[in-house]
């Protein structure tokens, strides 16, 4: 199984960025996907998740209204994260993840992640 993330880079506050993650080799009929973020000295945390139906989503409070997660299973199981009006606090390494379990009110739990992508750096500057 491979999760290939792309789209990271440098962006200014108030700008726009879109991350993509393509999953290959998965044979499960259904799985949830999400984006985690890690910054130096902090634990990796889920910023956005989406279940296998696409009907349920989760967002970290600090990104509500600015991040939008979506998935397109017709296009090789691709996951997207649109970041609008980024802030300096959004800087970090973003990892896409796949899990067979959706946790009520929490989305993807790190302990239940089955596969991780390689991470893509997002740097927000003013």
Coordinates of N, CA and C in Angstrom, one line a residue:
X1 N 0.8 -1.2 0.0 CA 0.0 0.0 0.0 C 0.9 1.2 0.0
X2 N 0.5 2.2 -0.8 CA 1.2 3.5 -0.9 C 0.3 4.6 -0.8
X3 N 0.7 5.6 0.0 CA -0.1 6.9 0.0 C 0.9 8.0 -0.4
X4 N 0.6 8.6 -1.6 CA 1.5 9.6 -2.1 C 0.9 11.0 -2.0
X5 N 1.5 11.8 -1.1 CA 1.0 13.1 -0.9 C 1.8 14.1 -1.7
X6 N 1.1 15.2 -2.1 CA 1.7 16.3 -2.8 C 1.0 17.6 -2.6
X7 N 1.5 18.7 -3.0 CA 0.9 20.0 -2.9 C 1.4 20.9 -1.9
X8 N 2.3 20.4 -1.0 CA 2.8 21.3 0.0 C 3.7 22.3 -0.5
X9 N 4.1 23.3 0.3 CA 5.0 24.3 -0.1 C 4.8 25.5 0.8
X10 N 5.3 26.6 0.3 CA 5.2 27.9 1.0 C 4.1 28.7 0.5
X11 N 3.4 29.3 1.5 CA 2.2 30.1 1.1 C 2.2 31.3 2.1
X12 N 1.6 32.4 1.7 CA 1.5 33.5 2.6 C 0.1 33.5 3.3
X13 N 0.1 34.1 4.4 CA -1.2 34.2 5.1 C -2.3 34.9 4.2
X14 N -3.5 34.3 4.3 CA -4.5 34.8 3.4 C -4.5 34.2 2.0
X15 N -3.6 33.3 1.8 CA -3.5 32.6 0.4 C -4.3 31.4 0.3
X16 N -3.8 30.5 -0.5 CA -4.6 29.3 -0.8 C -3.6 28.1 -1.1
X17 N -3.9 26.9 -0.7 CA -3.1 25.8 -0.9 C -4.0 24.6 -1.0
X18 N -3.7 23.6 -1.9 CA -4.4 22.4 -1.9 C -3.5 21.2 -1.9
X19 N -3.7 20.3 -0.9 CA -2.9 19.1 -0.8 C -3.7 18.0 -1.4
X20 N -2.9 17.0 -2.0 CA -3.5 15.8 -2.6 C -2.8 14.6 -2.0
X21 N -3.6 13.5 -2.0 CA -3.0 12.3 -1.6 C -3.6 11.1 -2.3
X22 N -2.9 10.4 -3.0 CA -3.4 9.3 -3.8 C -3.0 7.9 -3.2
X23 N -4.0 7.1 -2.9 CA -3.8 5.8 -2.3 C -3.8 4.7 -3.4
X24 N -2.8 3.8 -3.3 CA -2.8 2.7 -4.2 C -2.5 1.4 -3.5
X25 N -3.0 0.3 -4.0 CA -2.8 -1.0 -3.4 C -3.8 -1.3 -2.3
X26 N -4.8 -0.5 -2.1 CA -5.8 -0.8 -1.0 C -6.8 -1.8 -1.6
X27 N -7.1 -2.8 -0.9 CA -8.1 -3.7 -1.4 C -9.4 -3.8 -0.5
X28 N -9.4 -2.9 0.5 CA -10.6 -2.9 1.4 C -11.7 -2.3 0.6
X29 N -13.0 -2.7 0.9 CA -14.1 -2.1 0.2 C -14.4 -0.7 0.7
X30 N -14.0 -0.4 2.0 CA -14.3 0.9 2.5 C -13.2 1.3 3.6
X31 N -12.9 2.6 3.6 CA -11.9 3.1 4.6 C -12.1 4.6 4.7
X32 N -11.7 5.1 5.9 CA -11.8 6.5 6.1 C -10.4 7.1 5.8
X33 N -10.3 8.4 5.5 CA -9.1 9.0 5.2 C -9.0 10.3 6.0
X34 N -7.8 10.8 6.2 CA -7.6 12.0 6.9 C -6.2 12.7 6.7
X35 N -6.1 13.9 7.2 CA -4.9 14.6 7.2 C -4.5 14.9 8.6
X36 N -3.3 14.5 9.0 CA -2.7 14.8 10.3 C -1.6 15.9 10.1
X37 N -1.4 16.6 11.1 CA -0.3 17.7 11.1 C 0.6 17.5 12.3
X38 N 1.9 17.6 12.0 CA 2.9 17.6 13.1 C 3.8 18.8 13.0
X39 N 4.0 19.4 14.2 CA 5.0 20.5 14.3 C 6.0 20.1 15.4
X40 N 7.2 20.7 15.3 CA 8.2 20.3 16.3 C 7.8 20.4 17.7
X41 N 8.0 19.4 18.5 CA 7.7 19.4 19.9 C 6.2 19.1 20.2
X42 N 5.4 18.8 19.2 CA 4.0 18.5 19.4 C 3.7 17.2 18.8
X43 N 2.6 16.6 19.4 CA 2.2 15.3 18.9 C 1.5 15.5 17.5
X44 N 1.5 14.5 16.7 CA 0.8 14.5 15.5 C -0.7 14.6 15.8
X45 N -1.5 15.5 15.1 CA -2.9 15.7 15.4 C -3.7 15.7 14.1
X46 N -4.9 15.2 14.2 CA -5.8 15.1 13.1 C -6.4 16.5 12.8
X47 N -6.2 17.1 11.6 CA -6.8 18.4 11.3 C -8.1 18.2 10.5
X48 N -8.2 17.1 9.8 CA -9.4 16.9 9.0 C -9.5 15.4 8.6
X49 N -10.7 14.9 8.7 CA -11.0 13.5 8.3 C -12.3 13.4 7.6
X50 N -12.4 12.3 6.8 CA -13.6 12.0 6.1 C -13.9 10.5 6.1
X51 N -15.1 10.1 6.3 CA -15.4 8.7 6.4 C -15.5 8.1 5.0
X52 N -15.8 6.8 4.9 CA -15.8 6.1 3.6 C -16.9 6.4 2.7
X53 N -18.0 7.0 3.3 CA -19.1 7.4 2.5 C -18.9 8.8 2.0
X54 N -18.1 9.6 2.6 CA -18.0 11.0 2.3 C -19.0 11.9 3.0
X55 N -19.9 11.3 3.8 CA -21.0 12.0 4.4 C -20.5 12.6 5.8
X56 N -19.6 12.0 6.4 CA -19.2 12.5 7.7 C -17.7 13.0 7.6
X57 N -17.6 14.2 8.2 CA -16.3 14.8 8.2 C -16.0 15.3 9.6
X58 N -14.7 15.5 9.9 CA -14.2 16.0 11.2 C -13.2 17.1 10.9
X59 N -13.3 18.2 11.6 CA -12.3 19.3 11.5 C -11.8 19.7 12.9
X60 N -10.5 19.9 13.0 CA -10.0 20.5 14.2 C -10.6 21.9 14.4
X61 N -10.9 22.3 15.6 CA -11.6 23.5 15.8 C -10.9 24.7 15.2
X62 N -9.5 24.7 15.3 CA -8.8 25.9 14.8 C -8.8 26.0 13.2
X63 N -9.2 24.9 12.5 CA -9.2 25.0 11.1 C -10.6 25.1 10.5
X64 N -11.6 25.0 11.4 CA -13.0 25.1 10.9 C -13.3 26.3 10.0
X65 N -13.9 26.1 8.9 CA -14.2 27.3 8.0 C -13.1 27.6 7.1
X66 N -11.9 27.1 7.3 CA -10.7 27.4 6.5 C -10.2 26.2 5.7
X67 N -10.4 25.0 6.3 CA -9.9 23.8 5.6 C -11.2 23.1 5.1
X68 N -11.0 22.4 4.0 CA -12.1 21.6 3.5 C -11.5 20.3 2.9
X69 N -12.0 19.2 3.5 CA -11.5 17.9 3.0 C -12.5 17.2 2.1
X70 N -12.0 16.5 1.1 CA -12.9 15.8 0.2 C -12.1 14.6 -0.4
X71 N -12.9 13.7 -1.0 CA -12.2 12.5 -1.6 C -12.9 12.2 -2.9
X72 N -12.1 11.6 -3.8 CA -12.7 11.2 -5.1 C -12.2 9.8 -5.3
X73 N -13.1 8.9 -5.0 CA -12.7 7.5 -5.2 C -12.7 7.0 -6.6
X74 N -13.3 7.8 -7.5 CA -13.3 7.5 -8.9 C -11.9 7.8 -9.5
X75 N -11.2 8.7 -8.8 CA -9.9 9.1 -9.4 C -8.8 8.4 -8.5
X76 N -8.7 7.1 -8.6 CA -7.6 6.4 -7.9 C -7.6 6.7 -6.4
X77 N -8.7 6.8 -5.8 CA -8.7 7.0 -4.3 C -7.9 8.2 -3.9
X78 N -8.3 9.3 -4.4 CA -7.6 10.6 -4.1 C -8.3 11.4 -3.0
X79 N -7.4 11.9 -2.1 CA -7.9 12.7 -1.0 C -7.4 14.1 -1.2
X80 N -8.2 15.1 -0.9 CA -7.8 16.5 -1.0 C -8.0 17.2 0.3
X81 N -7.2 18.3 0.5 CA -7.3 19.2 1.6 C -7.1 20.6 1.0
X82 N -8.2 21.4 1.0 CA -8.1 22.8 0.6 C -7.9 23.6 1.8
X83 N -6.9 24.5 1.7 CA -6.6 25.4 2.8 C -6.8 26.8 2.3
X84 N -7.7 27.5 2.9 CA -8.0 28.9 2.5 C -7.7 29.8 3.7
X85 N -7.1 30.9 3.4 CA -6.7 31.9 4.5 C -5.8 31.2 5.5
X86 N -4.7 30.6 5.1 CA -3.9 29.9 6.1 C -3.3 30.9 7.1
X87 N -2.9 30.4 8.2 CA -2.3 31.1 9.3 C -0.9 30.6 9.6
X88 N -0.1 31.3 10.3 CA 1.2 30.8 10.7 C 1.1 29.5 11.5
X89 N 0.1 29.4 12.3 CA -0.1 28.2 13.1 C -0.4 27.0 12.3
X90 N -0.7 27.1 11.0 CA -1.0 26.0 10.2 C 0.3 25.4 9.6
X91 N 1.4 26.0 9.9 CA 2.7 25.5 9.4 C 3.0 24.1 10.1
X92 N 3.5 23.2 9.3 CA 3.8 21.9 9.8 C 4.0 20.9 8.7
X93 N 4.2 19.6 9.0 CA 4.3 18.6 8.1 C 2.9 17.9 8.1
X94 N 2.3 17.8 6.9 CA 1.0 17.2 6.8 C 1.1 15.8 6.2
X95 N 0.5 14.9 7.0 CA 0.5 13.4 6.6 C -0.9 13.0 6.2
X96 N -1.1 12.3 5.1 CA -2.4 11.7 4.8 C -2.4 10.3 5.5
X97 N -3.5 9.8 5.8 CA -3.6 8.6 6.5 C -4.9 7.9 6.1
X98 N -4.9 6.6 6.3 CA -6.0 5.7 6.0 C -6.3 4.8 7.2
X99 N -7.6 4.7 7.5 CA -8.0 3.9 8.7 C -9.3 3.1 8.3
X100 N -9.4 1.9 8.8 CA -10.6 1.2 8.6 C -11.7 1.5 9.7
X101 N -11.3 2.4 10.6 CA -12.2 2.7 11.7 C -12.4 4.2 11.7
X102 N -13.7 4.6 11.9 CA -14.1 6.0 12.1 C -14.6 6.1 13.5
X103 N -14.0 7.0 14.3 CA -14.3 7.2 15.7 C -15.3 8.4 15.8
X104 N -16.4 8.0 16.4 CA -17.5 9.0 16.6 C -17.0 10.3 17.2
X105 N -17.2 11.4 16.6 CA -16.9 12.8 17.0 C -15.4 13.0 17.0
X106 N -14.6 12.1 16.6 CA -13.1 12.3 16.5 C -12.5 12.0 15.2
X107 N -13.3 11.3 14.3 CA -12.8 11.0 13.0 C -11.8 9.9 13.0
X108 N -10.6 10.2 12.7 CA -9.5 9.1 12.7 C -8.7 9.2 14.0
X109 N -8.6 8.2 14.7 CA -7.7 8.1 15.9 C -6.4 7.6 15.4
X110 N -5.3 8.3 15.9 CA -4.0 8.0 15.5 C -3.6 6.5 15.8
X111 N -4.2 5.9 16.8 CA -3.9 4.6 17.2 C -4.5 3.6 16.2
X112 N -5.5 4.0 15.5 CA -6.2 3.2 14.5 C -5.8 3.4 13.1
X113 N -4.8 4.3 12.8 CA -4.4 4.5 11.5 C -3.6 3.2 11.0
X114 N -4.0 2.8 9.8 CA -3.4 1.6 9.2 C -2.2 1.9 8.3
X115 N -2.4 3.1 7.6 CA -1.3 3.4 6.7 C -1.1 5.0 6.7
X116 N 0.2 5.3 6.6 CA 0.6 6.8 6.5 C 1.2 7.1 5.2
X117 N 1.0 8.3 4.7 CA 1.8 8.9 3.6 C 3.1 9.4 4.1
X118 N 3.9 9.9 3.2 CA 5.3 10.3 3.5 C 5.3 11.7 4.1
X119 N 4.3 12.5 4.1 CA 4.3 13.8 4.7 C 4.7 14.9 3.6
X120 N 4.1 16.0 3.7 CA 4.4 17.1 2.9 C 4.4 18.4 3.7
X121 N 5.5 19.2 3.5 CA 5.7 20.4 4.4 C 4.8 21.5 3.9
X122 N 4.2 22.2 4.8 CA 3.4 23.4 4.6 C 4.0 24.5 5.4
X123 N 4.4 25.6 4.8 CA 5.0 26.7 5.6 C 4.2 28.0 5.2
X124 N 3.7 28.6 6.3 CA 2.9 29.8 6.1 C 3.6 31.0 6.7
X125 N 3.8 32.0 5.8 CA 4.5 33.2 6.3 C 3.6 34.4 6.0
X126 N 3.9 35.4 6.8 CA 3.2 36.7 6.6 C 3.8 37.6 5.7

